[in-house]
Short mmCIF file of C-alpha atoms and ligand atoms in Angstrom, two decimals:
data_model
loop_
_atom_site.label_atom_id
_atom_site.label_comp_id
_atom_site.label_asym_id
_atom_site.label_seq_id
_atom_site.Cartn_x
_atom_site.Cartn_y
_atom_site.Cartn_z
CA UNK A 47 99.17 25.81 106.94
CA UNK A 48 103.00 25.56 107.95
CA UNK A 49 104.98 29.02 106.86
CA UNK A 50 102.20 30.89 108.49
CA UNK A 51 102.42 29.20 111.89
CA UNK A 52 106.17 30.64 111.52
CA UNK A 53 105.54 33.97 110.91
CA UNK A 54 103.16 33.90 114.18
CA UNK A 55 106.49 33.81 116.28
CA UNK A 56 107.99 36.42 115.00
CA UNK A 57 105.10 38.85 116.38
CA UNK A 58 105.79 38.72 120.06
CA UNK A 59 108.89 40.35 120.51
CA UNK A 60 110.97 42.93 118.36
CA UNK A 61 114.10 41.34 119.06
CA UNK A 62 114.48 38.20 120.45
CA UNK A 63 117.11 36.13 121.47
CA UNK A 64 118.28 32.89 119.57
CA UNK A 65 116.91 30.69 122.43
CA UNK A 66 113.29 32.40 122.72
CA UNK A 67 112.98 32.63 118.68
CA UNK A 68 113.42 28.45 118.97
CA UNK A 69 111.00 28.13 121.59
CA UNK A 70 108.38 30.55 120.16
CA UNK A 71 108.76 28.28 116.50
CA UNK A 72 108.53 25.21 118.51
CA UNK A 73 105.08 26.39 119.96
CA UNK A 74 103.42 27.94 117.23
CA UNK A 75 103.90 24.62 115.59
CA UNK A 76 103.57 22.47 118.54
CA UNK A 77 100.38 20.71 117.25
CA UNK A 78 102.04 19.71 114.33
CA UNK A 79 104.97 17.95 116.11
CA UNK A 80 103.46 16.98 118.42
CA UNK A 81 101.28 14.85 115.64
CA UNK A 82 104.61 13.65 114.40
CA UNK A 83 105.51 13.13 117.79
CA UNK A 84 102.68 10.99 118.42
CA UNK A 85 102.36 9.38 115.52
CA UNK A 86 105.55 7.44 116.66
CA UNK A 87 103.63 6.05 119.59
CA UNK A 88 100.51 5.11 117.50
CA UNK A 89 98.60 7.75 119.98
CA UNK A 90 97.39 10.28 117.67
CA UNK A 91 96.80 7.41 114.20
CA UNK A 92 95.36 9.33 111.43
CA UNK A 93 92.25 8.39 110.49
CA UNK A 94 90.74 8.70 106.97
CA UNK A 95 87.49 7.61 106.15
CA UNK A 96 85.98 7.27 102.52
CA UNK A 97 83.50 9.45 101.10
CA UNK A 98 84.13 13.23 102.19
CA UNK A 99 87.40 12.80 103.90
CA UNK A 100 88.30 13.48 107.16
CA UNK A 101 91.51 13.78 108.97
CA UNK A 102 91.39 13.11 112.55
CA UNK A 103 93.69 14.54 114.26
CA UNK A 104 91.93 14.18 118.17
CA UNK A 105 95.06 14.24 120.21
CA UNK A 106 97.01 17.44 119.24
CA UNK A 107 94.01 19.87 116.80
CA UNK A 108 90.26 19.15 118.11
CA UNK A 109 89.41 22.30 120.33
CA UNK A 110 88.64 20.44 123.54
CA UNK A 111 91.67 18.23 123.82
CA UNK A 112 94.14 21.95 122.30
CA UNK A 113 93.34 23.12 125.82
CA UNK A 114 95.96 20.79 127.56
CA UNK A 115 98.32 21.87 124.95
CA UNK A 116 97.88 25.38 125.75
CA UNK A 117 98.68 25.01 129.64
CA UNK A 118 101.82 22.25 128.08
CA UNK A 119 103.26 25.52 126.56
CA UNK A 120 102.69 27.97 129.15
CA UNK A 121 104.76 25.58 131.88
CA UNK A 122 107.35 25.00 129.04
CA UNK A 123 107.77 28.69 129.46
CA UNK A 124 108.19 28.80 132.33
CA UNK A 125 110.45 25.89 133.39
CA UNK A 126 112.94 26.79 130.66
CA UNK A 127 113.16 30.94 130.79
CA UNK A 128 112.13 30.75 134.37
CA UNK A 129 109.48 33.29 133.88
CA UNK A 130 105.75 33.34 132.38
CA UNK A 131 105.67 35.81 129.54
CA UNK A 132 107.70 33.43 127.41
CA UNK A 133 104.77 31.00 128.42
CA UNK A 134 101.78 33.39 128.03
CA UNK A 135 103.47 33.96 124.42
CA UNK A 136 103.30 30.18 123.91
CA UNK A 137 100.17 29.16 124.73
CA UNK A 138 99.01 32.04 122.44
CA UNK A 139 100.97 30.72 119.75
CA UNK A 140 99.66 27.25 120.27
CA UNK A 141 96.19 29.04 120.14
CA UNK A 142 97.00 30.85 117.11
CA UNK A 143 98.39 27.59 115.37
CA UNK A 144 94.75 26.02 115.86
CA UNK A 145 92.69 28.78 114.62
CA UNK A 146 94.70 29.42 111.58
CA UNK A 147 94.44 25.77 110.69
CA UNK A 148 90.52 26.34 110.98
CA UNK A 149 91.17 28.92 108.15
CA UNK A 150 93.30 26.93 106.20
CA UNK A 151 93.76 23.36 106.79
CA UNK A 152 91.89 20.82 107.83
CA UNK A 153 88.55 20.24 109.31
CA UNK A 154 88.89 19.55 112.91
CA UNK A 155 86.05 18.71 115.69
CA UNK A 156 85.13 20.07 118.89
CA UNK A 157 86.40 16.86 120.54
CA UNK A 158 86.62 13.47 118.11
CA UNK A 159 84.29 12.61 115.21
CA UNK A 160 81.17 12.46 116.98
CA UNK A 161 81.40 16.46 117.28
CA UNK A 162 80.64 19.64 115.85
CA UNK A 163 83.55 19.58 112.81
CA UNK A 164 84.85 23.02 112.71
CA UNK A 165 86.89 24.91 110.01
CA UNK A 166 86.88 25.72 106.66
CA UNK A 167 88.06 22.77 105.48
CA UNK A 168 89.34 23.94 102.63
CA UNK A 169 92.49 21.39 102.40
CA UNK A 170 89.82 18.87 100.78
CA UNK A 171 87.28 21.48 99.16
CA UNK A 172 89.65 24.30 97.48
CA UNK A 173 93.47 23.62 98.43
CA UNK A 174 94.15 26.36 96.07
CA UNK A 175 92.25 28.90 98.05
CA UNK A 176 93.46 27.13 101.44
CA UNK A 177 97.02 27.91 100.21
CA UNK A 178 96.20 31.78 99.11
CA UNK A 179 94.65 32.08 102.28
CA UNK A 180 97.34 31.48 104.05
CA UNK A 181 99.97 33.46 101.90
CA UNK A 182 97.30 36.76 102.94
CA UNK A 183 97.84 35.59 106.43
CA UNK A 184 101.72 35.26 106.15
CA UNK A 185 101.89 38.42 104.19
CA UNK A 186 100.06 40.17 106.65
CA UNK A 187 101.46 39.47 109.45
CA UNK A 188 104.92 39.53 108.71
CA UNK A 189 103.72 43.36 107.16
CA UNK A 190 103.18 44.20 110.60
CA UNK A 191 106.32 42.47 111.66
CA UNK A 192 108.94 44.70 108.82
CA UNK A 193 106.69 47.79 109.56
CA UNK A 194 107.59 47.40 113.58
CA UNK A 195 111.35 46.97 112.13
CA UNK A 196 111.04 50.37 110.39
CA UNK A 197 109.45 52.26 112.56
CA UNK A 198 112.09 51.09 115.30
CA UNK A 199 114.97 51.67 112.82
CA UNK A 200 116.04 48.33 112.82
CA UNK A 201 117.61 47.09 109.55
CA UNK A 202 118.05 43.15 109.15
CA UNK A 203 120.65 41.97 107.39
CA UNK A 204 120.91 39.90 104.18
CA UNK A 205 120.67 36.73 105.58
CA UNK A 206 117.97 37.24 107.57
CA UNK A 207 115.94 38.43 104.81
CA UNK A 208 117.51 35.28 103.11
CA UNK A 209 115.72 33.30 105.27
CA UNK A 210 112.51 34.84 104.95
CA UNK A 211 112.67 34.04 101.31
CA UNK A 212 113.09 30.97 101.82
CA UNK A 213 110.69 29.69 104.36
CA UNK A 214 107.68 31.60 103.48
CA UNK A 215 108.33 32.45 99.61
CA UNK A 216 109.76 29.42 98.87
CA UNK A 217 107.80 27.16 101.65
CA UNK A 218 104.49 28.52 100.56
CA UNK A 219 105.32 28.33 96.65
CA UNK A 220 105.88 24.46 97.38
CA UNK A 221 102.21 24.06 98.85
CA UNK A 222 101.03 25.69 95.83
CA UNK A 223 103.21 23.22 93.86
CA UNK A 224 101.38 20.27 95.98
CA UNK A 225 98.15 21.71 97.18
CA UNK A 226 96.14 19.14 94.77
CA UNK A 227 97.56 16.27 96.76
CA UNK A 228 96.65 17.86 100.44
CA UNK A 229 93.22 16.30 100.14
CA UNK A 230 93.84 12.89 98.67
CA UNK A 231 93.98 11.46 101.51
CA UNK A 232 93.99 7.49 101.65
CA UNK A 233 90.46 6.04 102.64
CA UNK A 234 91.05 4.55 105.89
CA UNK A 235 94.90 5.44 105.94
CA UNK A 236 97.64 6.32 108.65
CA UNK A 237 99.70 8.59 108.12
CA UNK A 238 103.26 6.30 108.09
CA UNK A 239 105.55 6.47 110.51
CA UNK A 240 107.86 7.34 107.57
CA UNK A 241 106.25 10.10 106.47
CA UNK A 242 105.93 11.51 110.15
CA UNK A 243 110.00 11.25 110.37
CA UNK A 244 110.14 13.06 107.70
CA UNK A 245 107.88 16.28 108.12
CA UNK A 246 109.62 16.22 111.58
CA UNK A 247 113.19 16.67 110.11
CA UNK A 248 111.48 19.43 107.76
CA UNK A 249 109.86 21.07 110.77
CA UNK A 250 113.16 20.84 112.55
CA UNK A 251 114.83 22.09 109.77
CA UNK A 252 112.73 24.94 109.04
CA UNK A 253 112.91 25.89 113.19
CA UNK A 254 116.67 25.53 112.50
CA UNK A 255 117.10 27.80 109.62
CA UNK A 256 114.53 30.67 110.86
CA UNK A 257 116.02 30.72 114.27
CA UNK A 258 120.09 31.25 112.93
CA UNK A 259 118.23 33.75 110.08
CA UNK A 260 116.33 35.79 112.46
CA UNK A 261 119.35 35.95 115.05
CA UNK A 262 121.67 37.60 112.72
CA UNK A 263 122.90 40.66 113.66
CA UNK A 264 120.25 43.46 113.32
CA UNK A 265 121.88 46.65 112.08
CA UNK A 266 120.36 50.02 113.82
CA UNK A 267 120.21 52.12 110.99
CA UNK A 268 122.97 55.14 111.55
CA UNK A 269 119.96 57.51 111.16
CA UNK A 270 116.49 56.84 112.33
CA UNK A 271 118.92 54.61 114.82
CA UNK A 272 119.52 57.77 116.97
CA UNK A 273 115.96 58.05 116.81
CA UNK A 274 114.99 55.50 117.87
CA UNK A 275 117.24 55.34 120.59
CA UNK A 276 116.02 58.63 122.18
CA UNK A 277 111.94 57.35 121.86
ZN1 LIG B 76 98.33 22.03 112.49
#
């Protein structure tokens, strides 16, 4: 899953400022770069074996070793807004990231290979399905997040809805496009340090792009604004 991580940082708050939108897109993919991250330092290698394939990804999406991350985010929070809801929201994002991935991505363990694998797995079994799964879960919750906007008379502007298009209509048509190739993984492969340079510049891109969309100027409708301003 990647567009659906996104659209779990646009839950927490109705409007939110430029810098908070980047930090809660950061964290609800933090696993993921932090992967790439790693990857650079040969600390979280993936691991492939033959047979039924299996991604290891220890470091940054087994459950035991996500804890860490969790209390990672929460300080982040803190030390940068200077106060812990930004952190609490983080750490729930981070949470969120790794049980979404259980739905659709890849198998994971309870801590390293020798564990309980946990997930779905459905990256190797039925990409197809992994992928619609996660356009239910996008859909859904960015439902909730345009029915929040209504209710609260807040009208986004073209840009912003510009940007939706693009990261989760476009972003999750493209993993439809490629979800045959999500599960051929080499047999006893890394994942190239290339490769991990590049998914972080799309990451950073796609941070980029949502946080500038999301930031334009909401409109309070001239309306159901006054409304809304009197609730
Ligand atoms: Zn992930």
């Amino acid at each position: 899953m990647i567009a659906g991580h996104y659209a779990t940082a646009l839950l927490p708050e109705r409007t939110p400022s430029a810098a908070q939108l980047a930090f809660f897109l950061t964290a609800s993919q933090l696993p993921d770069l932090a992967w790439f991250g790693l990857t650079f330092l040969g600390l979280e290698p993936v691991h492939t074996h033959a047979g039924p394939a299996h991604l290891e990804l220890i470091v940054t999406h087994d459950l035991l070793p996500t804890l860490p991350w969790l209390v990672v985010a929460a300080l982040a929070g803190r030390a940068v807004f200077g106060e812990w809801r930004p952190g609490w929201i983080a750490a729930a994002l981070v949470a969120a990231h790794a049980a979404a991935d259980l739905l659709s991505g890849y198998p994971h363990f309870v801590a390293g290979p020798d564990t309980q694998p946990l997930g779905l797995g459905l990256y190797y079994s039925a990409p197809y399905v992994a992928v619609a799964l996660e356009a239910v879960f996008a859909a859904v919750v960015l439902g909730w997040v345009v029915n929040r906007e209504r209710q609260s008379g807040l009208v986004r502007s073209g840009t912003t809805w510009a940007g939706r298009a693009l990261i989760f209509g476009f972003g999750i048509a493209t993993s439809f496009a490629t979800a045959p190739s999500l599960g051929d993984l080499p047999p006893n492969g890394t994942l190239p340090v290339s490769m991990a340079a590049g998914l972080l510049m799309l990451y950073s891109a796609q941070i980029a792009v949502l946080t500038w969309t999301e930031s334009r100027p909401a409109v309070e409708a001239q309306v159901t604004g006054t409304a809304a301003g009197v609730r």
